[in-house]
Coordinates of C-alpha atoms in Angstrom, one line a residue:
X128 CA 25.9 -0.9 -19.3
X129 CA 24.4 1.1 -16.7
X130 CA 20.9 0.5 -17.6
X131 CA 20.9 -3.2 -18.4
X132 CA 20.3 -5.2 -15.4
X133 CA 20.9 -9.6 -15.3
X134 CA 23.3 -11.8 -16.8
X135 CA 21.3 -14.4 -18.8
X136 CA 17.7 -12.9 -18.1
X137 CA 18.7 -9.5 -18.5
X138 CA 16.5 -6.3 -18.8
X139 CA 17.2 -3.3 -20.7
X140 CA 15.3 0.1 -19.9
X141 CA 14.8 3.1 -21.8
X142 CA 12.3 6.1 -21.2
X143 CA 11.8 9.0 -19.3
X144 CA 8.6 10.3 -16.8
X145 CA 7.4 12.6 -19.3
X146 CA 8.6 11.3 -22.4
X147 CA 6.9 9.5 -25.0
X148 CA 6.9 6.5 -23.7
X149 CA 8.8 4.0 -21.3
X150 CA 9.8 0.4 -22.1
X151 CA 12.6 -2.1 -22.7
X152 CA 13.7 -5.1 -24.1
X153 CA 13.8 -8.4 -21.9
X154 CA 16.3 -11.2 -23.2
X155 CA 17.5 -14.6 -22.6
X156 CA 13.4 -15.6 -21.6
X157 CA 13.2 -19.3 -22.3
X158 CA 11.7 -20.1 -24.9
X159 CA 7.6 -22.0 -24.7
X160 CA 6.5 -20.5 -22.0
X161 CA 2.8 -19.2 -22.0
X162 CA 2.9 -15.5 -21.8
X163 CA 0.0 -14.5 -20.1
X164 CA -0.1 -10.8 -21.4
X165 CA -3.5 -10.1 -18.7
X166 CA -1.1 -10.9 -16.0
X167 CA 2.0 -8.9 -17.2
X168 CA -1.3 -5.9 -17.5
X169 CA -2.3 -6.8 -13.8
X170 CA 1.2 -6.5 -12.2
X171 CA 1.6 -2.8 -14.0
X172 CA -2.0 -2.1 -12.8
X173 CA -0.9 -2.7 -9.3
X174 CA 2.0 -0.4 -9.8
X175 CA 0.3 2.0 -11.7
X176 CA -0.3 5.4 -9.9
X177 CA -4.0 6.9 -9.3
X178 CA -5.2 3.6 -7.5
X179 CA -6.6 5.6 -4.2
X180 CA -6.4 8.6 -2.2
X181 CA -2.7 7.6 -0.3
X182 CA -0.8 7.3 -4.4
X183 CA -0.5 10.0 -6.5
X184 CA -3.1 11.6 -8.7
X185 CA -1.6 10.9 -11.9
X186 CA -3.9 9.2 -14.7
X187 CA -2.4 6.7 -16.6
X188 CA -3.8 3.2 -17.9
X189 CA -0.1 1.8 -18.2
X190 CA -1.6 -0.1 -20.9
X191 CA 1.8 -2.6 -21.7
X192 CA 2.7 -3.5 -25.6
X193 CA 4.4 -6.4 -26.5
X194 CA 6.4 -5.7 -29.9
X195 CA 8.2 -9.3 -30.4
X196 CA 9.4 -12.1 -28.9
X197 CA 5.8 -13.6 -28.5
X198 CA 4.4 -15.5 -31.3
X199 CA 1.1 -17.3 -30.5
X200 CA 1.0 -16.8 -27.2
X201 CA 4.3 -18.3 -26.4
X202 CA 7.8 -17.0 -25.6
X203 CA 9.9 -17.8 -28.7
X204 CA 13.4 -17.4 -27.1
X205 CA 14.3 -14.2 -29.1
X206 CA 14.6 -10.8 -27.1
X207 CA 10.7 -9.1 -25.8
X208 CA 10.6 -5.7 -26.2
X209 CA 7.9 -3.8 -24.8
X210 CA 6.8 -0.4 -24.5
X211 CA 4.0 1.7 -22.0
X212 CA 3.1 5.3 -23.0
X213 CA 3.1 8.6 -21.3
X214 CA 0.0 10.2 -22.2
X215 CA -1.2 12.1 -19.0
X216 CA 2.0 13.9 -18.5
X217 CA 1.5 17.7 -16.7
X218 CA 5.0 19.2 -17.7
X219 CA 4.2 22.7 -16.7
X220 CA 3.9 21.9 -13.2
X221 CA 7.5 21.3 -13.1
X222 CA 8.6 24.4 -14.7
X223 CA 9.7 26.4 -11.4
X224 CA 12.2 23.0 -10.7
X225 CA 13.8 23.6 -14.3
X226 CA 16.8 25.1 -12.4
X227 CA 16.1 24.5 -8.8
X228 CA 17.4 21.5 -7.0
X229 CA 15.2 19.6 -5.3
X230 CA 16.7 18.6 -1.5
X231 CA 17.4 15.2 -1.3
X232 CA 16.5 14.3 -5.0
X233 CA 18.5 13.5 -7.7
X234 CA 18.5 17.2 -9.2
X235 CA 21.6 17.8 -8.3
X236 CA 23.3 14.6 -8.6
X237 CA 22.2 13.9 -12.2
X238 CA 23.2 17.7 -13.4
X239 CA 26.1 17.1 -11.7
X240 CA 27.0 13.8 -13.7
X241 CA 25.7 14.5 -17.1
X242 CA 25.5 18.9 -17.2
X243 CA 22.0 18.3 -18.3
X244 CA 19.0 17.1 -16.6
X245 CA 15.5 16.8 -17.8
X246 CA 13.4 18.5 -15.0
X247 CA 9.8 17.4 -15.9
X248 CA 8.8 14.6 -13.7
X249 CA 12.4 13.8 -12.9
X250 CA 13.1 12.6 -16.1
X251 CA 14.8 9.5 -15.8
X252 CA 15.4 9.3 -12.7
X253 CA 11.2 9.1 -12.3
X254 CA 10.2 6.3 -10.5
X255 CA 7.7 5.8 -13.3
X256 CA 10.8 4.1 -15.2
X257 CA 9.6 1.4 -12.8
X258 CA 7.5 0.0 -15.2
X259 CA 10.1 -1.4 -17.5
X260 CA 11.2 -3.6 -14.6
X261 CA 7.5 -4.9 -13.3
X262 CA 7.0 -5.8 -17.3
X263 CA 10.2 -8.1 -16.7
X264 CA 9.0 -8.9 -13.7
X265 CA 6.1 -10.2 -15.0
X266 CA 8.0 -12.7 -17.3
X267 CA 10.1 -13.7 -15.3
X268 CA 6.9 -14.8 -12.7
X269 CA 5.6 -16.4 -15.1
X270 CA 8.4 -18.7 -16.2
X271 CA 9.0 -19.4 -12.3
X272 CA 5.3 -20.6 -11.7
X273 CA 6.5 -23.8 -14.0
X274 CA 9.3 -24.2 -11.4
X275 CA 7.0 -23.9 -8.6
X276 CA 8.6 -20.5 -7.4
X277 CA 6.4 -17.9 -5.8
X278 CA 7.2 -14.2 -4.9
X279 CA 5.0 -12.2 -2.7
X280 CA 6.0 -8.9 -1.0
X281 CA 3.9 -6.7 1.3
X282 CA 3.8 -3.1 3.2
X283 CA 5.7 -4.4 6.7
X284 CA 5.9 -0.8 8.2
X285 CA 4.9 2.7 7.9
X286 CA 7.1 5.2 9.6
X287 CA 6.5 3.8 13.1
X288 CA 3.4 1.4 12.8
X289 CA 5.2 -1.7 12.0
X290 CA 4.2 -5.9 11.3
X291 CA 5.8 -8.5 13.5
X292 CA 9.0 -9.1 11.9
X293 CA 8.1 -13.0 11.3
X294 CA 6.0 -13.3 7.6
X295 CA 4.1 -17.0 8.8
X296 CA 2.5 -14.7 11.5
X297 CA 0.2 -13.4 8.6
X298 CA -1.8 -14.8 5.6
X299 CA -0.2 -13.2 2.7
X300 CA -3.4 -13.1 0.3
X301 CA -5.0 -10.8 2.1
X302 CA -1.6 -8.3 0.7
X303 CA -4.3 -6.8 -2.0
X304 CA -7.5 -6.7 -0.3
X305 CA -6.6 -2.6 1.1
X306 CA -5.2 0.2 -0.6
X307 CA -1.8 0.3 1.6
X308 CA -1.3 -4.0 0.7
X309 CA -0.6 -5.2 4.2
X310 CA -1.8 -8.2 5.0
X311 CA -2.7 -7.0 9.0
X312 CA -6.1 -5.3 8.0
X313 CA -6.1 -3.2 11.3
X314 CA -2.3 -2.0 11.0
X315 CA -3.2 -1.6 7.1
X316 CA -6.6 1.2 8.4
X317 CA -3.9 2.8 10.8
X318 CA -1.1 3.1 8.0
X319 CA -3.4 4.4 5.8
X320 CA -4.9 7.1 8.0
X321 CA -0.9 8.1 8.7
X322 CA -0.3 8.3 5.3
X323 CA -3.4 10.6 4.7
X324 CA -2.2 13.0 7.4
X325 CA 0.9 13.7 6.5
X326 CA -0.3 14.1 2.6
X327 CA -2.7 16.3 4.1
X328 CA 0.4 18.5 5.8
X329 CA 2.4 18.2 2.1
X330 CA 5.1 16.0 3.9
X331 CA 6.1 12.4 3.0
X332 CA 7.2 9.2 5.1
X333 CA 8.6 5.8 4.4
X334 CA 8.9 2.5 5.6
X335 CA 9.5 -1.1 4.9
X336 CA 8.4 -4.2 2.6
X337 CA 9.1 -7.3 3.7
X338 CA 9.7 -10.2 0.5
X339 CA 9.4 -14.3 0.3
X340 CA 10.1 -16.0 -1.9
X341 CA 8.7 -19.7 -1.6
X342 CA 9.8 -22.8 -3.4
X343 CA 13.4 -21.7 -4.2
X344 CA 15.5 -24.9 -5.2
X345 CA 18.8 -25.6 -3.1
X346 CA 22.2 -24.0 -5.4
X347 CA 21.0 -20.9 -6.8
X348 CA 23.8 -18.2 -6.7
X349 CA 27.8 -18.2 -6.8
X350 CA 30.2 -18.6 -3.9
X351 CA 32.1 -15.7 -4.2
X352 CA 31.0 -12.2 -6.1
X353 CA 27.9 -14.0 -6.9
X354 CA 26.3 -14.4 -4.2
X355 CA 22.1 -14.7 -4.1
X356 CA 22.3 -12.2 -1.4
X357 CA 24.5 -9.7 -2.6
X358 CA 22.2 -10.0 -6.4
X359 CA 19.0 -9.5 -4.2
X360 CA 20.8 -6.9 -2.4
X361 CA 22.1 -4.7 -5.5
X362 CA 18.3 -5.2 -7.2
X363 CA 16.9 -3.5 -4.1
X364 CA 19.4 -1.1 -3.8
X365 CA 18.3 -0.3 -7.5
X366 CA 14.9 0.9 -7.2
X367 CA 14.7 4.7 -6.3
X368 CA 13.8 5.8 -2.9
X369 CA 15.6 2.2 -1.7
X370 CA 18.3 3.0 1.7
X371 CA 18.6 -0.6 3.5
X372 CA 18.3 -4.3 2.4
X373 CA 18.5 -6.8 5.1
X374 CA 17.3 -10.5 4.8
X375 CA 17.0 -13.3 7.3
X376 CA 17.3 -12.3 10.8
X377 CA 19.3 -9.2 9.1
X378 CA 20.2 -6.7 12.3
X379 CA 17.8 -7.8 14.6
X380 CA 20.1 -11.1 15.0
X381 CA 23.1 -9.2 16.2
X382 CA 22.3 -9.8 19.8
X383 CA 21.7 -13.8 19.7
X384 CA 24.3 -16.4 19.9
X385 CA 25.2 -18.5 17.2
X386 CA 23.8 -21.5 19.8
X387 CA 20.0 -20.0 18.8
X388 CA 20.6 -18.7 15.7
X389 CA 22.3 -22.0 13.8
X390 CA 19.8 -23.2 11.5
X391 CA 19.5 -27.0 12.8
X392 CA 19.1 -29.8 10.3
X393 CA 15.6 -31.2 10.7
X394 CA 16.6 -35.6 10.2
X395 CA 12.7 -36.1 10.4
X396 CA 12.5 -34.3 6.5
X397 CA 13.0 -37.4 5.3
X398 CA 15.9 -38.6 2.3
X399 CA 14.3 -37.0 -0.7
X400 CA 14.5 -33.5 1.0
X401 CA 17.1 -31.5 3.2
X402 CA 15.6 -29.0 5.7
X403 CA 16.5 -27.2 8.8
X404 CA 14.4 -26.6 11.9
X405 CA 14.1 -22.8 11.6
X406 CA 15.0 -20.5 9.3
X407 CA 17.8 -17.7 10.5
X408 CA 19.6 -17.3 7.6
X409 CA 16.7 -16.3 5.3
X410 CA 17.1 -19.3 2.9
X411 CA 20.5 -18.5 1.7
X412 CA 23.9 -19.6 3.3
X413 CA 27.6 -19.1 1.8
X414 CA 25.7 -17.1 -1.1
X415 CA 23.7 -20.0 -2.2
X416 CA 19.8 -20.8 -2.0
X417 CA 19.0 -23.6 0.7
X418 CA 16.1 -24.6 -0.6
X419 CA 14.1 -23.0 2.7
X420 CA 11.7 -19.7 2.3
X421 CA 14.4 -16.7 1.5
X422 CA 13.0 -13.6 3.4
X423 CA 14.0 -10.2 2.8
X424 CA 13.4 -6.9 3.7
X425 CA 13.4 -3.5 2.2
X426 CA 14.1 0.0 3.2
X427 CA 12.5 2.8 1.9
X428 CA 12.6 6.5 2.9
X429 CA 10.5 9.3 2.9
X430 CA 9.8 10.5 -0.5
X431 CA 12.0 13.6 -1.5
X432 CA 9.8 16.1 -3.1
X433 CA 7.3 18.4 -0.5
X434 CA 4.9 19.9 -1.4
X435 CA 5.8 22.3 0.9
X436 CA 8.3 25.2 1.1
X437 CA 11.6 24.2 1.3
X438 CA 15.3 26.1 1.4
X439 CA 17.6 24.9 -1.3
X440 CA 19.6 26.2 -4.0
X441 CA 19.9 26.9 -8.0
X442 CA 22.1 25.6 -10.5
X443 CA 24.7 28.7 -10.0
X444 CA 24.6 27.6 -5.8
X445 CA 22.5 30.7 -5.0
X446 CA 19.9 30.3 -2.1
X447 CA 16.6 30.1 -3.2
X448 CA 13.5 28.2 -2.1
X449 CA 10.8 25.9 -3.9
X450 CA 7.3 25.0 -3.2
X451 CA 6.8 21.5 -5.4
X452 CA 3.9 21.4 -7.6
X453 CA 2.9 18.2 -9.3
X454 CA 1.6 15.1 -8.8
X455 CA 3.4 12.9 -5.6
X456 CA 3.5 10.0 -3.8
X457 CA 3.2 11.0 -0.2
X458 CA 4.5 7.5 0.3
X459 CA 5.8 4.9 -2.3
X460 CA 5.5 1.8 0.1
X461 CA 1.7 0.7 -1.7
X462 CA 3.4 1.0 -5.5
X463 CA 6.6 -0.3 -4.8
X464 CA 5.2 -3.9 -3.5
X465 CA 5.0 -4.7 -7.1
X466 CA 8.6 -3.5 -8.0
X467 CA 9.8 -5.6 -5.4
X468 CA 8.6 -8.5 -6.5
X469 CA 9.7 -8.3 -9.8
X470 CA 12.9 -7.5 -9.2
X471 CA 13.0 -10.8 -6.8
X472 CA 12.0 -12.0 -9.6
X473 CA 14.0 -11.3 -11.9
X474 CA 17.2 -12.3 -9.8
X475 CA 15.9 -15.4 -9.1
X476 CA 15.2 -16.6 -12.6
X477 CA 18.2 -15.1 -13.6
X478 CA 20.2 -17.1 -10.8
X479 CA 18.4 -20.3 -12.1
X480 CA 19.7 -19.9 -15.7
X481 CA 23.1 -19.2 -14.4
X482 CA 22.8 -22.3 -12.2
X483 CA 22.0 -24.6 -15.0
X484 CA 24.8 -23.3 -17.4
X485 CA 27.1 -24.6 -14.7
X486 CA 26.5 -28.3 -14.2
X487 CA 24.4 -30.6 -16.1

């Protein structure tokens, strides 16, 4: 099914942008754990849009309901399902897109599947359907905290200001503490002033967000089809705007020998632990989890609607040309830290539950 994502932990979405309401139902979460429903509301309130003057203007609480699975507090093992509702939607500014492709959207692609596409906001293919996988998200954190598992993500680069590629370089609470979440406060002031010009000229630009994911136990993911890699890989690849997933040294280890980029074992870790010197390989080798941090990073481009003139054409291939009206991101980089991390998430604790079906 095309819009259920996982294996054991597995997360079903429905909803569109300017539909009722978006949600989805979250299964296989273990049962008796504590399910913090003010932290599930602060992940969607880090996603949520109208947070400053670089995310779009769009006012919605995302105010999250829980509608079973939860009894007392406490996961009971039977399937969550959850829903957030639209209730600031502006459909009429998307009335001169009703048959007008957008360049570079998915306009054309989804009339071109279905015949039918619901114009307003994007419809389904609205990164406001988002939400359904930060709620999941959410859960899924929260059963990794009793493993010891963290997930943080931050803005790494906006168009051409850019972090040093290594994460220990930087202390990762200060992620939240500017508008942009990078945790270099003077790259975060020059990323955001970038991203204020070019909303200012109705343009758009992307960048990258880098992912760790600390505490990860040695033998998560399968050798073959399964790898942890390739299920961190097709999560990214998932969430719209998404062009490139790299983890480890990724590209920029193309030019070293495999004399400096071998991951050493470290003899000095003592018997109760395995480790390796460095950390090349991002954590993962043959597919499977290590047991060291697994680092990733994530691609995103510019977003696709201007608003700007732009050339394009109608349903019926005719030239025409649109001027976007609406509510934008002029970059997605600050919202999408969250959705990173809870798709991280959700693979990981979804690796974990596949793991311990395997051996005992």
């Amino acid at each position: 099914m095309s819009n259920t994502f996982g294996k054991i932990f597995t997360l079903t979405t429905f909803g569109e942008s300017h539909g009722e309401a978006v949600g989805g139902i979250v299964d296989g979460m273990p049962a008796g754990i504590a399910v913090d429903i003010d932290f599930i509301q602060s992940e969607l309130n880090r996603r949520r849009p109208g947070q400053s003057k670089i995310t779009t203007s769009r006012n919605e609480a995302d105010q999250v309901e829980l509608l079973s699975g939860v009894f007392e507090g406490v996961s009971t093992g039977s399937p969550i399902g959850f829903i957030v509702r639209n209730t600031n939607q502006h459909s009429a500014d998307y009335e001169n897109m009703r048959t007008v492709f957008r360049p570079s959207h998915a306009d054309y692609t989804y009339f071109s599947k279905y015949g039918i596409r619901d114009h307003r906001g994007g419809g389904r293919s609205s990164a406001r359907i988002t939400i359904s996988r930060v709620v999941a998200g959410a859960l899924a954190k929260l059963a990794l905290r009793q493993l010891g598992i963290t997930v943080n993500a931050y803005t790494s680069q906006v168009g051409p200001i850019a972090l040093e590629r290594d994460y220990r370089l930087y202390d990762l609470a200060r992620t939240e503490t500017n508008a942009v979440r990078c945790p270099d406060p003077q790259k975060a002031a020059e990323m955001e002033q970038l991203i204020k010009t070019v909303k200012a000229e109705g343009d758009t630009i992307g960048g990258t967000i880098t992912c760790v994911v600390a505490g990860c136990p040695a033998g998560l993911g399968e050798p073959e089809f399964g790898k942890l890699h390739a299920q961190l890989g097709a999560a990214m690849l998932s969430i719209n705007a998404v062009k490139g997933f790299e983890y480890g040294e990724g590209f920029g280890g193309l030019t070293a020998r495999g004399s400096e980029q071998n991951d050493l074992f470290d003899p000095e870790a003592g018997q109760d632990r395995v480790s390796t010197k460095t950390n090349h390989s991002g954590g993962i080798q043959g597919g499977i989890s290590n047991g060291e941090d697994i680092y990733f990073r994530v691609a995103f481009k510019p977003v696709a609607t201007l608003l700007r003139e732009q050339p394009t054409i109608d349903q019926q291939g005719n030239a025409t040309s649109l001027t976007a009206r609406g509510r934008h991101d002029p970059c997605v980089l600050p919202r999408a830290v969250p959705i990173v991390e809870a798709m991280a998430a959700i693979v990981i604790l979804d690796a974990y539950l596949q793991n311990k079906a395997v051996k005992l």
